Coordinates of N, CA and C and ligand atoms in Angstrom, one line a residue:
X218 N 94.1 180.5 85.3 CA 94.4 181.6 85.8 C 95.5 182.4 85.0
X219 N 95.8 183.4 84.8 CA 96.7 184.3 84.0 C 98.1 183.8 84.7
X220 N 98.0 183.8 85.9 CA 99.4 183.3 86.4 C 99.8 182.2 85.5
X221 N 99.3 181.3 85.4 CA 99.3 179.9 85.2 C 100.0 180.0 83.4
X222 N 99.1 180.9 82.9 CA 99.5 180.7 81.7 C 100.9 181.4 81.3
X223 N 101.0 182.4 82.3 CA 102.3 183.0 82.1 C 103.3 182.2 82.3
X224 N 103.1 181.7 83.0 CA 104.4 180.6 83.8 C 104.5 179.3 82.8
X225 N 103.4 178.8 82.2 CA 103.3 177.9 81.0 C 104.4 178.6 79.8
X226 N 104.4 180.0 79.3 CA 104.4 180.6 78.1 C 106.2 180.7 78.6
X227 N 106.8 181.2 79.5 CA 107.6 181.4 80.2 C 108.3 179.9 79.9
X228 N 107.8 178.9 80.1 CA 108.6 178.0 80.3 C 108.6 177.2 78.7
X229 N 107.4 177.4 77.9 CA 108.4 177.5 76.7 C 108.7 178.3 75.7
X230 N 109.1 179.4 76.3 CA 110.4 180.6 75.8 C 111.6 179.7 76.2
X231 N 111.6 179.3 77.6 CA 113.2 178.6 78.1 C 113.4 177.2 77.0
X232 N 112.1 176.8 76.4 CA 112.3 175.4 75.5 C 112.9 176.3 74.6
X233 N 112.2 177.0 73.8 CA 112.7 177.8 72.5 C 113.9 178.0 72.5
X234 N 114.9 178.7 73.8 CA 116.2 178.9 73.4 C 117.0 177.6 73.5
X235 N 116.8 176.7 73.5 CA 117.4 175.2 73.3 C 117.5 175.2 71.6
X236 N 116.9 175.5 71.0 CA 116.4 175.3 69.5 C 117.8 176.2 68.6
X237 N 118.4 175.3 67.9 CA 119.7 175.7 67.5 C 119.1 176.9 66.2
X238 N 120.0 178.0 66.3 CA 119.5 178.8 65.2 C 119.7 178.6 64.1
X239 N 118.7 178.8 63.1 CA 118.6 178.6 61.9 C 118.0 180.3 60.7
X240 N 118.8 180.6 59.9 CA 118.0 181.6 58.8 C 116.6 181.3 58.5
X241 N 116.1 180.0 58.6 CA 115.0 180.0 57.3 C 113.7 179.3 58.6
X242 N 113.8 179.5 59.7 CA 112.8 179.0 60.8 C 112.8 179.9 61.6
X243 N 111.9 180.0 62.6 CA 111.9 180.5 64.2 C 112.4 179.4 65.1
X244 N 112.8 179.5 66.2 CA 113.5 179.2 67.2 C 111.9 179.3 68.4
X245 N 111.3 177.8 68.3 CA 109.7 178.2 68.9 C 109.8 177.0 70.5
X246 N 109.4 177.5 71.2 CA 109.1 176.3 72.3 C 107.6 175.6 72.7
X247 N 107.3 174.8 72.6 CA 105.7 174.4 72.8 C 105.4 173.4 74.0
X248 N 104.4 173.5 74.5 CA 103.8 172.7 75.9 C 102.8 172.3 75.9
X249 N 102.5 171.0 75.7 CA 100.6 170.6 75.7 C 100.6 170.0 77.3
X250 N 99.4 170.7 77.7 CA 99.4 170.7 79.1 C 98.3 169.8 79.2
X251 N 97.4 168.9 80.1 CA 96.4 168.3 80.4 C 95.6 169.5 81.4
X252 N 94.6 169.9 81.1 CA 93.5 170.8 81.8 C 93.2 170.4 82.9
X253 N 92.5 168.9 82.8 CA 92.0 168.3 84.3 C 93.0 168.2 85.3
X254 N 94.4 167.8 85.0 CA 95.2 167.5 86.0 C 96.0 168.7 86.1
X255 N 96.0 169.4 85.0 CA 97.6 170.7 85.3 C 98.6 170.0 84.8
X256 N 99.0 168.9 84.3 CA 99.9 168.0 84.5 C 100.3 168.6 83.0
X257 N 102.1 168.4 82.6 CA 102.5 168.6 81.1 C 102.6 167.2 80.7
X258 N 101.7 167.2 79.8 CA 102.0 166.1 78.8 C 103.4 166.1 77.7
X259 N 103.5 167.1 77.1 CA 104.8 167.1 76.3 C 105.3 168.4 76.3
X260 N 106.3 168.4 75.9 CA 107.3 169.8 75.7 C 108.1 169.6 74.3
X261 N 108.3 170.3 74.0 CA 108.7 170.6 72.4 C 109.9 171.6 71.8
X262 N 110.5 172.0 71.3 CA 111.1 173.0 70.4 C 111.7 172.7 69.0
X263 N 112.1 173.5 68.2 CA 112.2 173.9 67.1 C 113.2 172.9 66.5
X264 N 113.1 172.2 66.1 CA 114.8 171.1 65.5 C 115.2 169.8 66.9
X265 N 114.2 169.7 67.5 CA 114.4 169.1 68.8 C 114.4 167.7 68.4
X266 N 113.8 167.4 67.6 CA 113.7 166.2 66.8 C 113.9 165.8 65.8
X267 N 114.6 164.8 65.1 CA 115.2 164.7 63.8 C 114.3 165.2 62.6
X268 N 114.8 165.7 61.4 CA 113.8 166.1 60.4 C 113.7 167.6 60.8
X269 N 113.1 168.1 59.7 CA 112.5 169.9 59.9 C 111.5 169.9 60.8
X270 N 111.8 169.9 62.1 CA 110.6 169.6 63.3 C 110.1 171.0 63.6
X271 N 108.8 171.1 63.4 CA 108.6 172.3 64.5 C 108.5 171.9 66.1
X272 N 108.4 173.0 66.8 CA 108.1 172.8 68.4 C 106.8 172.4 68.6
X273 N 105.7 172.4 68.3 CA 104.4 171.5 68.3 C 104.3 170.4 67.8
X274 N 104.9 170.2 66.8 CA 105.4 168.9 65.9 C 106.0 167.8 67.2
X275 N 106.8 168.4 67.5 CA 107.7 167.6 68.5 C 106.8 167.0 69.6
X276 N 106.0 168.1 70.1 CA 105.3 167.3 71.1 C 104.4 166.2 70.9
X277 N 103.6 166.6 69.8 CA 102.9 165.5 69.2 C 103.6 164.3 68.8
X278 N 104.9 164.2 67.8 CA 105.6 163.0 67.7 C 105.8 162.1 69.3
X279 N 106.5 162.8 70.0 CA 106.5 162.2 71.6 C 105.5 161.3 72.1
X280 N 104.3 162.1 71.7 CA 103.1 161.6 72.3 C 102.7 160.4 71.5
X281 N 102.9 160.3 70.3 CA 102.5 159.6 69.6 C 103.3 158.3 69.6
X282 N 104.9 158.2 69.7 CA 105.4 157.2 70.1 C 105.2 156.4 71.6
X283 N 105.2 157.5 72.4 CA 104.9 156.9 73.8 C 104.0 156.1 73.6
X284 N 102.7 156.6 73.1 CA 101.6 155.8 73.0 C 101.0 154.5 72.0
X285 N 102.4 154.8 70.9 CA 102.3 153.8 70.0 C 101.2 154.3 69.0
X286 N 101.0 155.1 68.6 CA 99.8 155.4 67.6 C 100.3 156.5 66.3
X287 N 99.7 156.4 65.5 CA 100.2 157.6 64.5 C 99.8 159.0 65.0
X288 N 100.5 160.0 64.8 CA 100.2 160.9 65.5 C 98.8 161.3 65.5
X289 N 98.0 161.0 63.9 CA 96.7 161.8 63.5 C 95.5 160.9 64.6
X290 N 96.0 159.8 65.0 CA 94.8 159.2 66.1 C 95.4 159.3 67.5
X291 N 96.4 160.6 67.8 CA 96.2 160.8 69.7 C 94.9 161.1 70.3
X292 N 94.4 161.6 69.4 CA 92.9 161.9 70.1 C 92.1 160.5 70.7
X293 N 92.6 159.4 70.2 CA 92.0 158.0 70.9 C 92.8 158.1 72.1
X294 N 93.8 158.4 72.2 CA 94.8 158.1 73.5 C 94.8 158.8 74.6
X295 N 95.0 160.1 74.1 CA 95.3 161.2 75.0 C 93.9 161.6 75.9
X296 N 93.9 162.4 77.1 CA 92.9 163.1 77.8 C 91.9 163.7 76.9
X297 N 91.2 164.2 77.3 CA 90.1 164.7 76.2 C 90.1 166.2 76.3
X298 N 91.0 166.8 77.5 CA 90.9 168.3 77.4 C 92.3 168.9 77.5
X299 N 93.0 169.4 76.5 CA 94.6 169.6 76.8 C 94.3 171.4 76.0
X300 N 95.6 171.8 76.6 CA 96.0 173.4 75.8 C 97.2 173.1 75.7
X301 N 97.5 173.8 74.2 CA 98.7 174.0 74.0 C 99.0 175.0 73.8
X302 N 100.5 175.2 74.6 CA 101.0 176.9 75.1 C 102.4 176.8 73.6
X303 N 102.2 177.6 72.7 CA 103.3 177.7 72.2 C 103.9 179.6 71.6
X304 N 105.0 179.2 71.9 CA 106.0 180.8 71.9 C 105.2 181.5 70.7
X305 N 105.4 180.8 69.9 CA 104.9 181.8 68.2 C 103.9 180.9 67.7
X306 N 102.7 181.6 67.4 CA 101.5 180.7 67.2 C 101.6 179.7 65.7
X307 N 100.9 178.7 65.9 CA 101.1 177.5 65.0 C 100.9 178.0 63.3
X308 N 102.2 177.4 62.8 CA 102.1 177.8 61.4 C 100.8 177.2 60.5
X309 N 100.5 178.2 59.4 CA 99.4 177.7 58.5 C 99.8 177.5 57.1
X310 N 101.3 177.3 57.2 CA 102.1 177.0 56.0 C 103.4 176.9 55.9
X311 N 104.3 176.0 55.5 CA 105.5 176.1 55.6 C 106.2 176.0 54.2
X312 N 107.2 176.8 54.5 CA 107.9 177.0 52.9 C 108.6 175.5 52.5
X313 N 108.8 174.7 53.4 CA 109.2 173.4 53.4 C 108.4 172.7 52.8
X314 N 107.0 172.7 52.6 CA 106.2 171.9 52.3 C 105.5 171.2 53.7
X315 N 106.3 170.9 54.2 CA 105.6 169.9 55.7 C 104.4 170.6 56.2
X316 N 103.7 169.3 56.4 CA 102.4 169.9 57.4 C 102.3 170.6 58.2
X317 N 101.3 171.7 57.9 CA 101.7 173.0 59.4 C 101.3 172.6 60.1
X318 N 101.6 173.1 61.2 CA 100.8 172.6 62.7 C 99.2 172.8 63.0
X319 N 99.2 174.1 62.1 CA 97.5 174.0 62.3 C 97.0 173.0 61.9
X320 N 97.4 172.4 60.9 CA 96.7 171.3 60.3 C 96.7 170.2 61.2
X321 N 98.1 169.8 62.2 CA 98.1 168.8 63.2 C 97.3 169.1 64.5
X322 N 97.1 170.0 64.6 CA 96.2 171.0 65.6 C 94.7 170.5 65.4
X323 N 94.4 170.6 64.1 CA 93.1 170.7 64.1 C 92.4 169.5 63.9
X324 N 93.4 168.6 63.2 CA 93.2 166.8 63.9 C 93.1 166.2 64.8
X325 N 93.4 167.1 65.9 CA 93.0 166.8 67.3 C 92.1 167.7 67.9
X326 N 91.4 168.5 67.0 CA 90.0 169.7 67.6 C 89.1 168.3 68.7
X327 N 88.8 169.2 69.7 CA 88.0 168.2 70.6 C 88.8 167.8 71.8
X328 N 90.2 167.3 71.5 CA 91.0 167.2 72.5 C 91.9 168.4 72.9
X329 N 92.5 169.0 72.1 CA 93.2 170.2 72.2 C 92.3 171.2 72.1
X330 N 91.7 171.9 73.2 CA 90.4 172.7 73.4 C 91.1 174.2 73.1
X331 N 92.1 175.0 73.5 CA 92.7 175.7 73.4 C 94.2 176.1 73.2
X332 N 94.5 177.0 72.6 CA 96.0 177.4 72.0 C 96.4 178.6 72.7
X333 N 97.4 178.8 73.6 CA 97.9 179.9 73.7 C 99.0 180.4 72.9
X334 N 99.2 181.7 72.7 CA 100.6 181.9 71.9 C 101.1 183.3 72.3
X335 N 102.7 183.2 72.5 CA 103.0 184.7 72.8 C 103.2 185.3 72.0
X336 N 103.5 185.1 70.8 CA 103.2 186.3 69.9 C 102.5 185.4 68.3
X337 N 101.9 186.3 67.3 CA 101.7 185.8 66.1 C 102.8 186.1 65.3
X338 N 102.5 184.8 64.2 CA 104.0 184.8 63.4 C 104.3 186.3 62.8
X339 N 105.4 186.0 62.8 CA 105.9 187.4 61.9 C 105.7 186.9 60.4
X340 N 106.2 188.0 59.3 CA 105.5 187.7 58.0 C 107.3 187.6 57.2
X341 N 108.3 186.8 57.7 CA 109.7 186.8 57.5 C 109.5 186.1 56.0
X342 N 108.6 184.8 56.7 CA 108.9 183.5 55.7 C 107.2 183.3 55.0
X343 N 106.3 183.9 55.7 CA 104.9 183.6 55.5 C 104.3 185.0 55.5
X344 N 103.7 185.6 54.3 CA 103.3 186.7 54.3 C 101.8 186.7 55.9
X345 N 100.9 185.9 55.4 CA 99.8 185.8 56.1 C 99.5 184.4 56.7
X346 N 99.5 184.3 58.1 CA 99.5 183.4 58.8 C 97.6 183.2 59.0
X347 N 97.4 182.3 58.3 CA 95.9 182.2 58.4 C 95.2 181.0 59.4
X348 N 96.6 180.7 59.9 CA 95.9 179.8 61.5 C 94.9 180.0 62.2
X349 N 94.9 181.3 63.3 CA 94.3 181.6 64.0 C 92.7 181.5 63.7
X350 N 92.2 182.0 62.4 CA 91.2 181.7 61.8 C 90.5 180.7 61.7
X351 N 91.4 179.6 61.3 CA 91.1 178.1 61.0 C 91.0 177.7 62.5
X352 N 92.1 177.8 63.6 CA 91.6 177.4 64.7 C 90.4 177.3 65.3
X353 N 90.0 178.8 65.1 CA 88.6 179.6 65.6 C 87.7 178.9 65.2
X354 N 87.7 179.0 63.7 CA 86.5 178.3 63.0 C 86.1 177.0 63.4
X355 N 87.3 176.3 63.8 CA 87.0 174.9 64.3 C 86.7 174.9 65.8
X356 N 86.5 176.1 66.4 CA 86.2 175.8 67.5 C 87.4 175.5 68.9
X357 N 88.4 176.2 68.1 CA 89.4 176.0 69.3 C 90.0 177.6 69.5
X358 N 89.7 178.3 70.3 CA 90.2 179.5 70.4 C 91.9 179.8 70.8
X359 N 92.3 180.8 70.1 CA 93.8 181.2 70.2 C 94.0 182.4 70.8
X360 N 94.1 182.4 72.0 CA 94.5 183.2 72.9 C 95.9 184.0 73.0
X361 N 95.8 185.1 73.3 CA 97.4 185.6 73.4 C 97.8 186.1 74.5
X362 N 98.7 185.3 74.9 CA 99.4 185.5 76.3 C 100.6 186.3 76.3
X363 N 100.3 187.7 77.3 CA 100.8 189.1 77.2 C 102.0 188.9 77.9
X364 N 102.9 189.9 77.6 CA 104.0 190.0 78.5 C 105.4 189.6 78.0
X365 N 105.8 188.5 77.2 CA 106.7 188.2 76.7 C 107.3 188.1 75.3
X366 N 106.6 189.3 74.7 CA 106.5 189.3 73.1 C 108.1 189.8 73.0
X367 N 108.5 190.7 73.2 CA 109.8 190.9 72.9 C 110.9 189.8 73.2
X368 N 110.9 189.3 74.5 CA 111.7 187.8 74.2 C 111.7 186.9 73.4
X369 N 110.4 186.6 73.0 CA 109.7 185.5 72.4 C 110.2 186.0 70.9
X370 N 110.6 187.2 70.5 CA 110.8 187.6 69.0 C 112.2 187.6 68.9
X371 N 112.6 187.8 70.0 CA 114.5 188.0 70.1 C 114.9 186.3 69.7
X372 N 114.5 185.4 70.9 CA 114.8 184.2 70.4 C 114.2 183.4 69.4
X373 N 113.1 183.9 68.8 CA 112.8 182.8 67.6 C 113.3 183.5 66.3
X374 N 114.1 184.8 66.1 CA 114.4 185.0 65.3 C 115.9 185.2 65.4
X375 N 116.8 184.8 66.2 CA 118.0 184.9 66.6 C 119.0 184.3 65.5
X376 N 118.4 183.4 64.7 CA 119.3 182.6 63.8 C 119.0 183.7 62.3
X377 N 118.4 184.9 62.2 CA 118.3 185.5 61.2 C 119.6 186.3 61.1
X378 N 119.6 186.6 59.5 CA 120.6 187.4 59.1 C 119.6 188.9 59.4
X379 N 120.8 189.5 60.2 CA 120.2 191.0 60.7 C 120.5 191.5 59.3
X380 N 119.4 192.6 58.8 CA 119.6 193.3 58.0 C 120.8 194.7 58.5
Ligands
HJL1291 N1 105.3 177.8 65.2 C1 106.1 177.5 64.2 N2 106.9 177.0 65.3 C2 108.2 176.2 64.8 O1 108.7 175.8 65.5 C3 108.5 176.9 63.7 N3 110.0 176.8 62.9 C4 107.7 178.1 62.8 N4 108.3 178.8 61.8 C5 107.2 178.9 60.8 C6 107.7 179.3 59.5 O2 106.8 179.6 58.7 C7 108.5 178.4 58.8 O3 109.7 177.7 59.7 C8 108.9 178.7 57.5 O4 107.7 178.6 57.1 C9 110.0 177.4 56.9 O5 109.3 176.0 57.0 P1 110.0 174.9 57.7 O6 110.4 175.2 58.9 O7 111.6 175.1 56.7 O8 108.8 173.8 57.4 N5 106.7 178.2 63.7
ZN1292 ZN1 104.8 174.6 62.4

């Protein structure tokens, strides 16, 4: 129901506000929800975990550690109907060269069923985020949860040098 989506996106935004501002990325929050139980399996925000980590990546790292499996084998241990909420759409390319979150989500296709996003990625670092198409081509709908765009963008870019 729309109300739930908004609540999860609002939670993701509150997580994003914990991210240390940096000029070279966005401050993003993510929540991974088990649709069968409506329980939150993991939360994450940009740079929460050591290394140049993304919000979505932090959710997956935490679950991999909890279950004692590598991230790419999470679909063997997680419930089979999950939804990922992320304030900014998953990245399809990272200037650092690290594995993009779209790839991380695609590895879990069939487990992560839907991706809910607050805004599409701005063009500051990557001019065209091709993630939405990749996900939808893999049968993972990307759904825009409306209403928080201005707040999400403000939080996401708080570390950027304002021209
Ligand atoms: N969805 C998403 N979640 C994040 O937690 C995050 N930081 C970004 N940001 C996307 C942006 O395109 C990359 O941050 C830059 O391309 C720099 O790449 P690194 O972050 O240094 O790997 N996007
Ligand atoms: Zn990412």
